[in-house]
mmCIF file of C-alpha atoms in Angstrom:
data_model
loop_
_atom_site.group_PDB
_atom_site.id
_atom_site.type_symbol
_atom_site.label_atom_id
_atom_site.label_comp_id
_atom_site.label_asym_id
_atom_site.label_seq_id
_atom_site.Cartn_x
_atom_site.Cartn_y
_atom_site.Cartn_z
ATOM 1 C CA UNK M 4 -11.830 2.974 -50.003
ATOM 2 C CA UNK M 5 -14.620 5.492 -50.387
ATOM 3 C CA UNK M 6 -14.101 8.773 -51.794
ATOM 4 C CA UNK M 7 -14.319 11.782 -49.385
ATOM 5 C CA UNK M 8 -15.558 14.980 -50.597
ATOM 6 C CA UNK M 9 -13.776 17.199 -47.869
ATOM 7 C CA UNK M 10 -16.280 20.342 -48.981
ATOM 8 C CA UNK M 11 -18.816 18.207 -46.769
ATOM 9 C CA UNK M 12 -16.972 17.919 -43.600
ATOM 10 C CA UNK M 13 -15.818 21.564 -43.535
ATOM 11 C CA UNK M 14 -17.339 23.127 -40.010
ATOM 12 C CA UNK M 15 -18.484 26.571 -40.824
ATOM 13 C CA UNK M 16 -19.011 27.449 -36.700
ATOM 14 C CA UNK M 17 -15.724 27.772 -36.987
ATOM 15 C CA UNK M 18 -12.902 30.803 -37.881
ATOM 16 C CA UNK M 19 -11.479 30.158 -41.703
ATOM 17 C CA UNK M 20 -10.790 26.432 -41.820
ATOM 18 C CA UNK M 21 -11.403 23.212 -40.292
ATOM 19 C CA UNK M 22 -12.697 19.783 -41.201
ATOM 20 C CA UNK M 23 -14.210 17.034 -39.156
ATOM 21 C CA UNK M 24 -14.749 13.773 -40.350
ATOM 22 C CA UNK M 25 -16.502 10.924 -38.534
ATOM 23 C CA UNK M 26 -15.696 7.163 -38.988
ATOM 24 C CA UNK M 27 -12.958 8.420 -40.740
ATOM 25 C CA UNK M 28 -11.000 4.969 -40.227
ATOM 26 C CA UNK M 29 -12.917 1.594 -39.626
ATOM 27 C CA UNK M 30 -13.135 -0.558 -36.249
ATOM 28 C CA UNK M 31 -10.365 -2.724 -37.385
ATOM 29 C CA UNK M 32 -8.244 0.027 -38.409
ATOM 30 C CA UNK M 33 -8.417 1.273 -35.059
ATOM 31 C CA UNK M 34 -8.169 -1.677 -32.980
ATOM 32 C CA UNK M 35 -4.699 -2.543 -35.301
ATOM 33 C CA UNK M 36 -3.477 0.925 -34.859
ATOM 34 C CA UNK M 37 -3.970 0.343 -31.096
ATOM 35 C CA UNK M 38 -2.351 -3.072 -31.141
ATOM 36 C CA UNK M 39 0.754 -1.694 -33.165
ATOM 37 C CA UNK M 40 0.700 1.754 -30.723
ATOM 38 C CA UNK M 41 1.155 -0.652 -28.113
ATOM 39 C CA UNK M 42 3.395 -3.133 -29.090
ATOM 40 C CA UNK M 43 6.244 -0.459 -30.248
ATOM 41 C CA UNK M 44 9.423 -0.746 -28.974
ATOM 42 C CA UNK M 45 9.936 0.403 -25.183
ATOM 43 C CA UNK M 46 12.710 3.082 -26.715
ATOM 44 C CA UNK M 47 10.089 4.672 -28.777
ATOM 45 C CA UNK M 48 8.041 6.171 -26.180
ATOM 46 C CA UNK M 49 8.604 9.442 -24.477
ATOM 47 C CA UNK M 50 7.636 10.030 -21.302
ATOM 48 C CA UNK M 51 5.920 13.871 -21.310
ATOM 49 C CA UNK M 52 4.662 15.493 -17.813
ATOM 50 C CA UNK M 53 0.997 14.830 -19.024
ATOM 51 C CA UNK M 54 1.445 12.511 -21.647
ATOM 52 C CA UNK M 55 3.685 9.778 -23.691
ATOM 53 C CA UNK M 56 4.463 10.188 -27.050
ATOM 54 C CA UNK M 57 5.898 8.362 -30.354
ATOM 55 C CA UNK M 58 8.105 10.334 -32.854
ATOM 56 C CA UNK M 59 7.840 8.521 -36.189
ATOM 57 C CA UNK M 60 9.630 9.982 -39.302
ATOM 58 C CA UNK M 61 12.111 11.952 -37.119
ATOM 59 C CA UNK M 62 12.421 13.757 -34.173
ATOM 60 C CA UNK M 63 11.658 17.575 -35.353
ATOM 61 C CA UNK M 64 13.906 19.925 -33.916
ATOM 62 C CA UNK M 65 14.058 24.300 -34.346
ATOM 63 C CA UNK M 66 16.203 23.784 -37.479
ATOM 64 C CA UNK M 67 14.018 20.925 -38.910
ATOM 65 C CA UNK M 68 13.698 17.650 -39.433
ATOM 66 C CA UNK M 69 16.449 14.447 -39.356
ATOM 67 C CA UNK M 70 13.993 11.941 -41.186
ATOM 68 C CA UNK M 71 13.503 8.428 -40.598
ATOM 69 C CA UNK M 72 11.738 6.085 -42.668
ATOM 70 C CA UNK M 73 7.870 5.836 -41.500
ATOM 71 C CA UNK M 74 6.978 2.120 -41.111
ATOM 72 C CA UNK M 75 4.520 1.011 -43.586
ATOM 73 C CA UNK M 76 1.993 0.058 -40.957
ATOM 74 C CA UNK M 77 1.878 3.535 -40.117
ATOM 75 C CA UNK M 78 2.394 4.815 -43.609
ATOM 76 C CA UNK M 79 -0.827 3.493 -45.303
ATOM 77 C CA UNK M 80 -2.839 5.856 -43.005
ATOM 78 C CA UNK M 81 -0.412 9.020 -43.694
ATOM 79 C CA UNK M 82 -1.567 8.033 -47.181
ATOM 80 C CA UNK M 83 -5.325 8.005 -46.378
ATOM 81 C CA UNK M 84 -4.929 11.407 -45.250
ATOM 82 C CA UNK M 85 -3.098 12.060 -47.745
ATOM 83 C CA UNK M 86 -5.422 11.600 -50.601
ATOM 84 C CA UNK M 87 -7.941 14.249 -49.104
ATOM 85 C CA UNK M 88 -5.537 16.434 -50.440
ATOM 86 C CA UNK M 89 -5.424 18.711 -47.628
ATOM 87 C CA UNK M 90 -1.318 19.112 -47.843
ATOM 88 C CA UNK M 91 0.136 20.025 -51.352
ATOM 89 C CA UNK M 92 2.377 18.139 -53.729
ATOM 90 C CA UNK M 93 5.578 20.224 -52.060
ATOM 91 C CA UNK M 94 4.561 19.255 -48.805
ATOM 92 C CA UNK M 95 3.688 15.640 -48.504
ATOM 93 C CA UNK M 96 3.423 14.629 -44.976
ATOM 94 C CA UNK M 97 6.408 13.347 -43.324
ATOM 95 C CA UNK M 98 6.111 13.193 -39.936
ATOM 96 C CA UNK M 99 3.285 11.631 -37.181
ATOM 97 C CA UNK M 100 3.480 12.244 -33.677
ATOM 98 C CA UNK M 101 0.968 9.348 -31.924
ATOM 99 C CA UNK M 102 0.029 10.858 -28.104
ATOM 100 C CA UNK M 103 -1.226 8.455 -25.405
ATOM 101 C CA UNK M 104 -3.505 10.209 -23.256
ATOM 102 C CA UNK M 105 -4.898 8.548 -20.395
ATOM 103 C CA UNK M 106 -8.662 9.739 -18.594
ATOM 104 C CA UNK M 107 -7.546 12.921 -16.794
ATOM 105 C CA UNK M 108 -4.259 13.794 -19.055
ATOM 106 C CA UNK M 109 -4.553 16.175 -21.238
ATOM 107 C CA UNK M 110 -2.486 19.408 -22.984
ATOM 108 C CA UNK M 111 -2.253 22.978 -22.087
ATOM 109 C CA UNK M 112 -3.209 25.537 -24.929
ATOM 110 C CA UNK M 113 -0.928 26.154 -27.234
ATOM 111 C CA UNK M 114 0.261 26.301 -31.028
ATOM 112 C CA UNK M 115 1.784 24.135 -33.049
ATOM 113 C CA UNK M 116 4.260 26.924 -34.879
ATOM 114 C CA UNK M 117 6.173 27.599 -37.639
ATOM 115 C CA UNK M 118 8.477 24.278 -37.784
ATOM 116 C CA UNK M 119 5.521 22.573 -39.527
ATOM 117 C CA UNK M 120 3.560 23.116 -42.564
ATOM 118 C CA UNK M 121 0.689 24.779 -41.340
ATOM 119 C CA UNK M 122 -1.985 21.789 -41.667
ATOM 120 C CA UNK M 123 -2.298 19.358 -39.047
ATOM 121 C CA UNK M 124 -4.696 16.606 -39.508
ATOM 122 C CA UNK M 125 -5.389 14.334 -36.801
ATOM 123 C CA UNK M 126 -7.303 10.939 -36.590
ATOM 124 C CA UNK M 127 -8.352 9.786 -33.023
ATOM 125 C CA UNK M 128 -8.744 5.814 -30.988
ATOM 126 C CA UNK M 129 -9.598 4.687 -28.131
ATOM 127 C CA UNK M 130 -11.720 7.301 -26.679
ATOM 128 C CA UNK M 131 -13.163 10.846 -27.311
ATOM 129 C CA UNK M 132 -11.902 13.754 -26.288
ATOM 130 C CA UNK M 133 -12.796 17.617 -26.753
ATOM 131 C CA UNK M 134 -10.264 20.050 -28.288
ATOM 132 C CA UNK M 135 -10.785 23.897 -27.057
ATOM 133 C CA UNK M 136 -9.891 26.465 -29.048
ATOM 134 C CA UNK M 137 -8.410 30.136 -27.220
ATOM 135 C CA UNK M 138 -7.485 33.374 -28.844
ATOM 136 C CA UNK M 139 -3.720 33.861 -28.415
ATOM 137 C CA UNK M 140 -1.506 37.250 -28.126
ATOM 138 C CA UNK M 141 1.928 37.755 -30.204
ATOM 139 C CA UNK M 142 3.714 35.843 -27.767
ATOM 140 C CA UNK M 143 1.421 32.773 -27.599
ATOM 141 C CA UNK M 144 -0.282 33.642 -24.004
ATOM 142 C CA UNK M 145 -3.303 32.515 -23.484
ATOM 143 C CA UNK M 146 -5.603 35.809 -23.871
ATOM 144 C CA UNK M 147 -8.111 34.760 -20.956
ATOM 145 C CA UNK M 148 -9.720 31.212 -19.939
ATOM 146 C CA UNK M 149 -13.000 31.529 -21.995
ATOM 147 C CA UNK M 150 -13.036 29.132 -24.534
ATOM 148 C CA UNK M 151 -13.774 30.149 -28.228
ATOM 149 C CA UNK M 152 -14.786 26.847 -29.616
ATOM 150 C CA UNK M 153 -14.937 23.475 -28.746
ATOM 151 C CA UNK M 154 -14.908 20.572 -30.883
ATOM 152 C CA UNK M 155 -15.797 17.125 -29.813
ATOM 153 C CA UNK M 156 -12.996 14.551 -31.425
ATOM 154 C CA UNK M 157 -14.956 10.984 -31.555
ATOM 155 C CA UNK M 158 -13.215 7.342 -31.902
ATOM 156 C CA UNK M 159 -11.704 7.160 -35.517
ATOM 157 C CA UNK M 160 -12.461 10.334 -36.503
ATOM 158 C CA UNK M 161 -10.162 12.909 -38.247
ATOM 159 C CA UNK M 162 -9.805 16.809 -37.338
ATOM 160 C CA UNK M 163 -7.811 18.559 -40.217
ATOM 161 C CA UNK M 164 -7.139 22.307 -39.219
ATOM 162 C CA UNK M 165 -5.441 25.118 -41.499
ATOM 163 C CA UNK M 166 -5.075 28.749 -42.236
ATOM 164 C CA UNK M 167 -6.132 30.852 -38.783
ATOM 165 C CA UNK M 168 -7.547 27.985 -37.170
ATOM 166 C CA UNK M 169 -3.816 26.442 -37.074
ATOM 167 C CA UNK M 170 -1.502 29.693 -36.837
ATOM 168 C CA UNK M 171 -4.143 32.097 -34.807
ATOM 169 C CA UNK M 172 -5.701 30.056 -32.438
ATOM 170 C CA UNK M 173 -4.344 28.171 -29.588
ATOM 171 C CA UNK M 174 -5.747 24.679 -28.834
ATOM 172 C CA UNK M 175 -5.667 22.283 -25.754
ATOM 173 C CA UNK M 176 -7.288 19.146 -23.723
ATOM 174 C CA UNK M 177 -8.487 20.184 -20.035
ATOM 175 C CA UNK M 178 -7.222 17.312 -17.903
ATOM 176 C CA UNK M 179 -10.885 16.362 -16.794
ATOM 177 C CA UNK M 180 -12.171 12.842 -16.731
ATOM 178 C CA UNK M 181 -15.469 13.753 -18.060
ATOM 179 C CA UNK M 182 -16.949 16.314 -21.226
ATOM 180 C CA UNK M 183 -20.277 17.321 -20.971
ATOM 181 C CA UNK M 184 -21.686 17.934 -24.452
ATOM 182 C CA UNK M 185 -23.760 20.608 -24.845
ATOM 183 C CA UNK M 186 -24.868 22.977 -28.222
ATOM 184 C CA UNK M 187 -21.664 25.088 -27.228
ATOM 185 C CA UNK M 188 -19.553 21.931 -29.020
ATOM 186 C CA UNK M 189 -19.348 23.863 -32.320
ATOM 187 C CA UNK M 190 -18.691 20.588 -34.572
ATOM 188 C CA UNK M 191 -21.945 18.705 -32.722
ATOM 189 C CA UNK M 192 -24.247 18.579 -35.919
ATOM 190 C CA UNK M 193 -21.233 16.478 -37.822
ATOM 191 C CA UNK M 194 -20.458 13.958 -35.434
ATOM 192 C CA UNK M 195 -21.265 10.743 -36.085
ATOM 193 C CA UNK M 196 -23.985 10.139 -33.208
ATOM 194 C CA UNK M 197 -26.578 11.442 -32.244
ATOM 195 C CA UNK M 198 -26.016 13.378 -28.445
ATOM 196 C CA UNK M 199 -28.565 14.174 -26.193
ATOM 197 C CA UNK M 200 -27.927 17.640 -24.821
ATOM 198 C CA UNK M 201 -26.040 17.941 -21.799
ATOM 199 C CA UNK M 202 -24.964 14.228 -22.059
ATOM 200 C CA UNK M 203 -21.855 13.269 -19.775
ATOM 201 C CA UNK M 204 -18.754 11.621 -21.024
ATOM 202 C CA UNK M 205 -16.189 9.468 -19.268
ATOM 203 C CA UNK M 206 -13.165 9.841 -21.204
ATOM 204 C CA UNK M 207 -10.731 6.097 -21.555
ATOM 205 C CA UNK M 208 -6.984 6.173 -23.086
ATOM 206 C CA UNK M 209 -6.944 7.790 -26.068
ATOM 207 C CA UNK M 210 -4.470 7.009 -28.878
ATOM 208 C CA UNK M 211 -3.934 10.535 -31.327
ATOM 209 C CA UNK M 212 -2.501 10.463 -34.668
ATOM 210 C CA UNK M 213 -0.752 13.393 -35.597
ATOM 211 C CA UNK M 214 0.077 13.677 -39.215
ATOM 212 C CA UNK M 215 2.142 16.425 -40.295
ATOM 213 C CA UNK M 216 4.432 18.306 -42.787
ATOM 214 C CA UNK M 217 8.231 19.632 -41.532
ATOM 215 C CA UNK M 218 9.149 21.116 -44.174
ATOM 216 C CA UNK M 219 12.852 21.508 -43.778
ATOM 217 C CA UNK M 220 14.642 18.228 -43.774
ATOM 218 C CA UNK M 221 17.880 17.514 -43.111
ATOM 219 C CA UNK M 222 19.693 15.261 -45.813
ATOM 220 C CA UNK M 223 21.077 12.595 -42.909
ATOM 221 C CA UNK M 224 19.047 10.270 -42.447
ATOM 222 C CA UNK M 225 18.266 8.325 -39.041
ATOM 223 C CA UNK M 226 17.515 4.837 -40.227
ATOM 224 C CA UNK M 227 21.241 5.046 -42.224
ATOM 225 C CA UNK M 228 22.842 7.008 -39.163
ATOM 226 C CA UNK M 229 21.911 3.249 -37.252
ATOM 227 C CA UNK M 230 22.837 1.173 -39.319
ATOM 228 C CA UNK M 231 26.350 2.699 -39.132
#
């Protein structure tokens, strides 16, 4: 595996901290992670208003987290984010939340909050999409429509965000079916290709990775709660 210095991929367009890094995962690695996203169990999806998702390591809840065991399919890639050190020995990651988006869905603006360790590192398949970025009030409303970043997520690429850019600012996917991509996309000069300016993008099904902390775990245990 080759070693990532993060200090390269840190985007300084950006408030405080985020990292983007392109090609994060290979081809195969994506096209498996598809193939296993897909072939999970029918009982493992959850149908959302704009989305479906897959819980893996738990279901978190306000008072934290009842763990389950993380497959090791899924667990070798918690590990690869893992070793960019970006969470700290305390708080290994314990949880992934994998999103399905199809062209058009996408996710209203909003923060992630205090049930998780506040790092969220994401690595994306599929399909692009762009992440905004708004300026939120104490009670996590939307300040106005204007967005204060954008950040263009490519195929296998990972997003790691912390400090203000995960507890200040509010992020969410406009449910478009195409991204123009422009010099206002404040992560363009790291992305992987190169874009002409004002190029158009038709979005597929994207497949999200979601790799977090919760750091309060409940001592039952889901896997052993089954079994029973």
């Amino acid at each position: 595996m080759e070693i990532i210095n993060l200090k390269d991929y840190k985007l300084n367009t950006v408030d405080d901290t985020a990292y983007y890094i392109p090609n994060f995962i290979t081809k195969d690695q994506e096209t498996y992670i598809i193939e296993k996203v897909n072939n999970a169990p029918k009982p493992k999806w959850c149908q959302l208003k704009n989305r479906r998702v897959q819980n893996w390591g738990g279901v978190p809840h306000t008072k934290g987290l009842i763990p389950e065991t993380i497959p090791d399919w899924l667990k070798g890639f918690v590990n690869q984010v893992d070793s960019l050190q970006v969470f700290p020995s305390t708080n290994k990651p314990n949880h992934v939340l994998i999103n399905e988006y199809l062209s058009g869905q996408g996710i209203m603006p909003h923060l992630d909050g205090s049930l998780f360790f506040p790092t969220v590192t994401t690595i994306n398949c599929g399909s692009h999409t762009v992440l905004n970025f708004y300026k939120s009030l104490e009670d996590n409303v939307v300040v106005s429509s204007e967005k204060v970043y954008s950040l263009l997520l490519e195929r296998r690429s990972l997003l790691v965000l912390q400090d203000k850019m995960y507890t200040e600012y509010m992020h969410g996917i406009e449910e478009i079916t195409n991204d123009i991509i422009d010099d206002k996309i404040s992560n363009i000069t790291f992305c992987g290709s190169n874009y002409q300016n004002g190029i158009q993008l038709t979005r597929n099904k994207r497949i999200s990775l979601t790799i977090r902390n919760v750091p309060k775990v409940f001592k039952l245990n889901l896997n052993k709660m089954i079994k029973i």
